[in-house]
Coordinates of C-alpha atoms and ligand atoms in Angstrom, one line a residue:
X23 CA 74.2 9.6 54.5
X24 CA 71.7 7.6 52.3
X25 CA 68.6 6.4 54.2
X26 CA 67.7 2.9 53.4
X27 CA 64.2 2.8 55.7
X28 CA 61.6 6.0 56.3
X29 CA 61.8 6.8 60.1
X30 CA 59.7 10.1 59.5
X31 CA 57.2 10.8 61.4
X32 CA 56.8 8.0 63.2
X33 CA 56.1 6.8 66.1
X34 CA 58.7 4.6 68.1
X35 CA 56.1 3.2 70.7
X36 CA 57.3 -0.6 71.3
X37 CA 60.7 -2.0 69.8
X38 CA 58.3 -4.6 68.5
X39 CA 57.6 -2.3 65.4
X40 CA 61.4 -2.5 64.1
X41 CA 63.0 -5.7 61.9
X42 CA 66.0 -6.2 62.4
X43 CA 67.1 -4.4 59.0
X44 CA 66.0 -1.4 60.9
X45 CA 67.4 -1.8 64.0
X46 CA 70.9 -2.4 62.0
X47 CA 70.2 0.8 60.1
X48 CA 69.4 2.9 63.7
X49 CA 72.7 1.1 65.0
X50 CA 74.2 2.3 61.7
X51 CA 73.1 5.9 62.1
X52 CA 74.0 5.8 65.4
X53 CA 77.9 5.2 65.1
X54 CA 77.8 7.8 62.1
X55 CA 76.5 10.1 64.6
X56 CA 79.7 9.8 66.9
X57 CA 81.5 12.8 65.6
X58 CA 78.6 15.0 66.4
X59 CA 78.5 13.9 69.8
X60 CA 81.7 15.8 70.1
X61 CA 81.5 18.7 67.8
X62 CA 77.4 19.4 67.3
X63 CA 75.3 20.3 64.4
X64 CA 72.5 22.1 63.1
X65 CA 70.2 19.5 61.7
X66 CA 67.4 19.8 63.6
X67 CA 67.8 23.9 64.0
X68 CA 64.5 25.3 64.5
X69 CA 62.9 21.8 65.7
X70 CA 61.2 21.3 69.3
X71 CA 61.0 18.2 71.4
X72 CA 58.8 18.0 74.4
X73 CA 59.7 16.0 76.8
X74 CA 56.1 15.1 79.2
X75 CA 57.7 13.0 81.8
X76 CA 55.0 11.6 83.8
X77 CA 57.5 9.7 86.3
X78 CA 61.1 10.2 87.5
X79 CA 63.6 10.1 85.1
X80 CA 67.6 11.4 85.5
X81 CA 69.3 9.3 81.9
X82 CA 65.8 9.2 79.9
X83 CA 64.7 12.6 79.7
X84 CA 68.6 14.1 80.1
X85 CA 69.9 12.1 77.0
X86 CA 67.1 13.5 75.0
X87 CA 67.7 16.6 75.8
X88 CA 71.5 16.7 75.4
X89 CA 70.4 14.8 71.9
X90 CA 68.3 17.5 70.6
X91 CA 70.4 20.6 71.6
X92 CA 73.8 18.7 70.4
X93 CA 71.6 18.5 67.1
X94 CA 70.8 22.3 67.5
X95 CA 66.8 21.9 68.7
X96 CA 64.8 23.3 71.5
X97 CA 63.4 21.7 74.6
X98 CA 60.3 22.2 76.3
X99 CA 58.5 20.3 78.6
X100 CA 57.7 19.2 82.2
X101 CA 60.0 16.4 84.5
X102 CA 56.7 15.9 86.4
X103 CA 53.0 16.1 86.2
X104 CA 52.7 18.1 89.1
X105 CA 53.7 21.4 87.3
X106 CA 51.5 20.7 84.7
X107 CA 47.9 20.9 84.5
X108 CA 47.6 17.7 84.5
X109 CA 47.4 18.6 88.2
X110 CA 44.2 20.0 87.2
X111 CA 42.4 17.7 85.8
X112 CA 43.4 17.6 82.4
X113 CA 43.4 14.3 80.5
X114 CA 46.3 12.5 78.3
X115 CA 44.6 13.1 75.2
X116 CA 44.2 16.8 75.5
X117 CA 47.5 17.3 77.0
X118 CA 48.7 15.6 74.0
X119 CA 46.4 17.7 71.7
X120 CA 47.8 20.6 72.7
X121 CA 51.4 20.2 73.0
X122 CA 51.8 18.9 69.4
X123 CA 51.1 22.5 68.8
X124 CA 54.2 23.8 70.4
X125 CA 56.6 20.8 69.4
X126 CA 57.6 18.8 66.1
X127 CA 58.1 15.2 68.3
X128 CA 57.1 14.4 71.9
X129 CA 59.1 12.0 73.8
X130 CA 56.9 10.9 76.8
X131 CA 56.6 8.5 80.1
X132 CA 54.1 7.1 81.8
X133 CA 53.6 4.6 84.2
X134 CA 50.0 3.3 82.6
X135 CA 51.3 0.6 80.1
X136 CA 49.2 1.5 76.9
X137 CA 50.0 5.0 77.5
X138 CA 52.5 5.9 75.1
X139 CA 50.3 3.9 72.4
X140 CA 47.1 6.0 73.4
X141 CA 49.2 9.6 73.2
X142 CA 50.2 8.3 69.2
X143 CA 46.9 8.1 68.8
X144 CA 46.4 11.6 69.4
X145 CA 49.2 13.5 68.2
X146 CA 50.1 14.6 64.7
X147 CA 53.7 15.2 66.0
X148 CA 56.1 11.5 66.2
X149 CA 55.4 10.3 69.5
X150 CA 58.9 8.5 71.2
X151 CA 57.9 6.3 74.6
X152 CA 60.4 6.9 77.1
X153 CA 58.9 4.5 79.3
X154 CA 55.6 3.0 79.8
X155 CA 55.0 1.4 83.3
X156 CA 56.3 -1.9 83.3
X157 CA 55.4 -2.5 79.7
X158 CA 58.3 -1.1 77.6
X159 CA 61.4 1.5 77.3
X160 CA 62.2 1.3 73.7
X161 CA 65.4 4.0 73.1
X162 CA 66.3 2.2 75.9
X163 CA 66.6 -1.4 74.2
X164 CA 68.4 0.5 71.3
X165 CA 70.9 2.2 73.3
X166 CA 71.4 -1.1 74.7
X167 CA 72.2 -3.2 71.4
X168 CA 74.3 -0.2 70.8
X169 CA 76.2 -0.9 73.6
X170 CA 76.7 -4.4 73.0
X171 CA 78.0 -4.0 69.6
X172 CA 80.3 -1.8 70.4
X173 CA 81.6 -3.7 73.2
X174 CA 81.9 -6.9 71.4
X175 CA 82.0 -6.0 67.5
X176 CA 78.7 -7.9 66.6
X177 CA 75.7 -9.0 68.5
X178 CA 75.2 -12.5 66.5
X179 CA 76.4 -15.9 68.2
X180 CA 76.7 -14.0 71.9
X181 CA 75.5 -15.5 75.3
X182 CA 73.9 -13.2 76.8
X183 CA 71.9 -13.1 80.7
X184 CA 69.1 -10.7 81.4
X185 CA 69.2 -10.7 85.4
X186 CA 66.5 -9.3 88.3
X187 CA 63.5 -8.2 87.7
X188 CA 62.3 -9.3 84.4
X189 CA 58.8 -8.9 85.9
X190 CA 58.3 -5.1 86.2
X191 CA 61.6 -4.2 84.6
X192 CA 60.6 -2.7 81.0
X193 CA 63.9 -2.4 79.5
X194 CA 64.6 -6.3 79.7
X195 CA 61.0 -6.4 78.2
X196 CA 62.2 -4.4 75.2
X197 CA 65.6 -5.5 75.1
X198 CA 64.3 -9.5 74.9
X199 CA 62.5 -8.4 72.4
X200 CA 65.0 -6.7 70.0
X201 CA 67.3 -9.2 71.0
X202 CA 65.2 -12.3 69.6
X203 CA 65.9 -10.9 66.6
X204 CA 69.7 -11.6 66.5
X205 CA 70.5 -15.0 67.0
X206 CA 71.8 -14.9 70.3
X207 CA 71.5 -17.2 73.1
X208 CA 69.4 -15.6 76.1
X209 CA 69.0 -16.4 79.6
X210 CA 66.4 -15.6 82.0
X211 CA 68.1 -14.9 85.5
X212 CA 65.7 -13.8 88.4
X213 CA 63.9 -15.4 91.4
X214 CA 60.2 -17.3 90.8
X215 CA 58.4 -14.3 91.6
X216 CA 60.1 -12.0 89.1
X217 CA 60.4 -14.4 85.9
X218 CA 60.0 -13.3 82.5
X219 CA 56.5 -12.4 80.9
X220 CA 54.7 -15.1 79.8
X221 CA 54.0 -13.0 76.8
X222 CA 57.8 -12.1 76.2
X223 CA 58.8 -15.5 76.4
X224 CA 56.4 -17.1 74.3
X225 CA 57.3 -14.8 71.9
X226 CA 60.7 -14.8 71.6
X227 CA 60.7 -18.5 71.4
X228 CA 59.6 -18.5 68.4
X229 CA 63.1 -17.0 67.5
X230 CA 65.6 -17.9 69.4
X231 CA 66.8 -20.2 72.5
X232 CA 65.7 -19.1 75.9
X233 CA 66.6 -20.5 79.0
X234 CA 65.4 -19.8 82.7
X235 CA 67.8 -19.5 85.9
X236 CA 67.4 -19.0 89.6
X237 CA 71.6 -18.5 90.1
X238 CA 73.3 -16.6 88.0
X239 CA 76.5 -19.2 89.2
X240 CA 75.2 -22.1 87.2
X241 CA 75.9 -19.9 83.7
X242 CA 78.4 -17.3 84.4
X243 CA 81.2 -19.0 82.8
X244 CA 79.8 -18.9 79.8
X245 CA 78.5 -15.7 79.5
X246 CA 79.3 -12.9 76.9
X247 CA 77.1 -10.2 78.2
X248 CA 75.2 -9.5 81.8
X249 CA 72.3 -7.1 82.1
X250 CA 71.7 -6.6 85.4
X251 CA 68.2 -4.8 86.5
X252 CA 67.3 -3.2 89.7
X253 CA 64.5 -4.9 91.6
X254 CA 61.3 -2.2 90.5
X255 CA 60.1 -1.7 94.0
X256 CA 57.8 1.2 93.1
X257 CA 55.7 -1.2 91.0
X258 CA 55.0 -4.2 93.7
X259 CA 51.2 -3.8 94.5
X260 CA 52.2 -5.8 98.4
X261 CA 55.8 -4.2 99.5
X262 CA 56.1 -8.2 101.6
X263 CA 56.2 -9.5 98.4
X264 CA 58.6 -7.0 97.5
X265 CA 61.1 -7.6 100.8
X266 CA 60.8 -11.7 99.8
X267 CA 63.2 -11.0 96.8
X268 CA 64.7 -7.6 97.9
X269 CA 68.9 -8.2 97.4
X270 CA 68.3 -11.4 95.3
X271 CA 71.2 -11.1 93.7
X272 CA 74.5 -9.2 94.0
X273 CA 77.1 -8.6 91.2
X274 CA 80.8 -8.4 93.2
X275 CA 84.4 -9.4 92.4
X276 CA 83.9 -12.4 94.1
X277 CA 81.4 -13.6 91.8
X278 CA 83.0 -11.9 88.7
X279 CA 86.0 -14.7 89.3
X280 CA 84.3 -16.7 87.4
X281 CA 83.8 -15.2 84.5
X282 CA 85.4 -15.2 80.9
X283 CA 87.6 -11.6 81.0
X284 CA 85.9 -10.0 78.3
X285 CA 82.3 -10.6 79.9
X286 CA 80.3 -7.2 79.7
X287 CA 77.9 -5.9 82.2
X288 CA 75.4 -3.6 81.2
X289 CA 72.4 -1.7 83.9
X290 CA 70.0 0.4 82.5
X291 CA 70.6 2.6 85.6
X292 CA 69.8 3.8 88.1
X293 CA 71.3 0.6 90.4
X294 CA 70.5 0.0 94.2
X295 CA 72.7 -2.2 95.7
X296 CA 72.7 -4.8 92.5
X297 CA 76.6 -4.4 91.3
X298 CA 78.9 -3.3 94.3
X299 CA 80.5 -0.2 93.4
X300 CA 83.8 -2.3 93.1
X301 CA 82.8 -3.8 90.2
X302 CA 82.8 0.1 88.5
X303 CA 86.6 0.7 88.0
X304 CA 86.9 -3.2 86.1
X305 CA 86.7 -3.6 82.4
X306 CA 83.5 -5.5 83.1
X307 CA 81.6 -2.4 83.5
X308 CA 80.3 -0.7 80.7
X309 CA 77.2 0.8 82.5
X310 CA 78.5 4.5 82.3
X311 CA 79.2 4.2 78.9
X312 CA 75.7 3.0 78.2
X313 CA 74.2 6.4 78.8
X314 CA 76.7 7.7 76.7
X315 CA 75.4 6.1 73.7
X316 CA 72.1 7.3 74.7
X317 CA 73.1 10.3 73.7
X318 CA 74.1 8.9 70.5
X319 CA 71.4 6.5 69.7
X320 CA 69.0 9.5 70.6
X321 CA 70.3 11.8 68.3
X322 CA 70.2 9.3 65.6
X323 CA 66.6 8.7 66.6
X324 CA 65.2 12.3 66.8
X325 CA 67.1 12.6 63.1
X326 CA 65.4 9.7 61.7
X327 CA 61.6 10.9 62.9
X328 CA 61.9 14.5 62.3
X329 CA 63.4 13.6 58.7
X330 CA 67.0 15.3 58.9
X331 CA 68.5 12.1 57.1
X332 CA 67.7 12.4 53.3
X333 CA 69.2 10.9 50.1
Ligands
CP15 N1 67.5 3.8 82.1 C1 66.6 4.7 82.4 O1 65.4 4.7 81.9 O2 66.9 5.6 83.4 P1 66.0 6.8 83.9 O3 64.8 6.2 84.6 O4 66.8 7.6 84.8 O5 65.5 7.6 82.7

């Protein structure tokens, strides 16, 4: 496999680091990587990933660890602060400082935004953000394309909706982002109180079309792709505010009526009530295989940064 871009050693923070030649080349990686999904490999034999999951995490920290031992590492870690010592006191940066010394890459989340940033800082070791607050989920925006272009063959000339919270939800926040750099037409479905970034949207129109919804009705039809995103409770500072927009919007049969057959819907996972189970057994639903190619996509990503993928 000939590497065309030098992923070692570094960090994978926000996906606004990657052009699009390099998200091509992850994608690339990724779908060479298939086979040893199935059969496994050595590559990273001797190699240790800590995982320091600062908040709940079931597809996040589980694909990364199914990654690394399919790619023949070791795990170490903690799934939550409180069997750390960060219970006692101990700060980011020397928890940081002292794990690099038991681990070659440290995949981390936090629910500070800045947080993955500030642990780069410190360690020596590639540091992967698995989630920081509402900020951004990078592997998760890969995994995402990924999805999408196997689903549809490309990712070019697609209409796609982002749909629920696009406030506090930080895989749309990544995903917008990579996105923009395809040219795709996006959509920004969710009620006034859970819009889009201004941030995110001022910077993506720079790139590409955007357009804002309330109902998901009014561009259905037209849709290629749906990304539906559970409304982040856990982040509302006033839960009233929270129960004004609780249930927004519901993704059923009855609504998928409208749509073209070959729509896609995507969820980062884990759903609430979002898309009725109903919808699960359709060829719309290509959720479950989504943290599949996490799997995939995280392999291809612990390869690149600890260097296994040489000339
Ligand atoms: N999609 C995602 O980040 O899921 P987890 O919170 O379970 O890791």
């Amino acid at each position: 496999m000939k590497t065309r871009f030098n992923f070692t050693n570094r960090d994978i923070v926000s996906i606004k680091g990657f052009t699009r030649e390099e998200i091509d080349y992850i994608l690339e990686i990724a779908a060479a990587f298939e086979p040893l999904a199935e059969k496994g490999s050595d590559m990273l034999k001797g190699k240790v990933l800590a995982e320091l999951f600062f908040e709940p995490s079931t597809r996040t920290r589980l694909s990364f660890e199914t990654a690394m031992y399919k790619l023949g590492g070791n795990v170490i870690g903690f799934a939550e602060p409180g069997v750390s010592s960060v219970k006692k006191g101990e700060t980011l940066a020397d928890t940081v400082r002292v794990v690099e010394n038991y681990s070659d890459v440290i995949v981390m989340r936090h629910p500070l935004e800045g947080a993955a940033r500030f642990a780069a800082e410190y360690a020596h070791v590639p540091v992967i953000n698995g989630g920081s607050g509402a900020e951004e989920h990078p592997t998760q925006a890969l995994l995402d394309l990924y999805t999408i272009l196997k689903a549809k063959g490309r990712i070019d000339g697609l209409n796609i909706a982002l749909m629920g919270d696009l406030r506090y939800g930080r895989t749309v926040h990544s995903l917008a982002y990579a996105l923009s750099l395809y040219d795709v037409k996006l959509n920004m479905v969710s009620p006034e109180l859970l819009r889009m970034r201004t941030e995110v949207l001022e910077d993506i129109k720079t790139r590409i079309d955007v357009t804002e919804h309330r109902d998901v009705e009014d561009i259905l039809p037209e849709l290629d792709v749906l990304y539906v995103t559970r409304i982040q409770k856990e982040r509302f500072p006033d839960l009233g505010e929270y129960e004004k927009v609780r249930g927004t919007y519901k993704v059923d049969l009855d609504l998928l009526r409208n749509a073209k057959d070959d729509l896609v819907v995507l969820h980062p996972l884990p759903r609430v009530d979002e898309i009725a189970v109903e919808v699960d057994s359709t060829p719309f639903a290509k959720y479950f295989e989504q943290t599949r190619n996490g799997v995939i996509v995280r392999m291809a990503l612990l390869a690149l940064v600890l260097g296994a993928i040489k000339e």
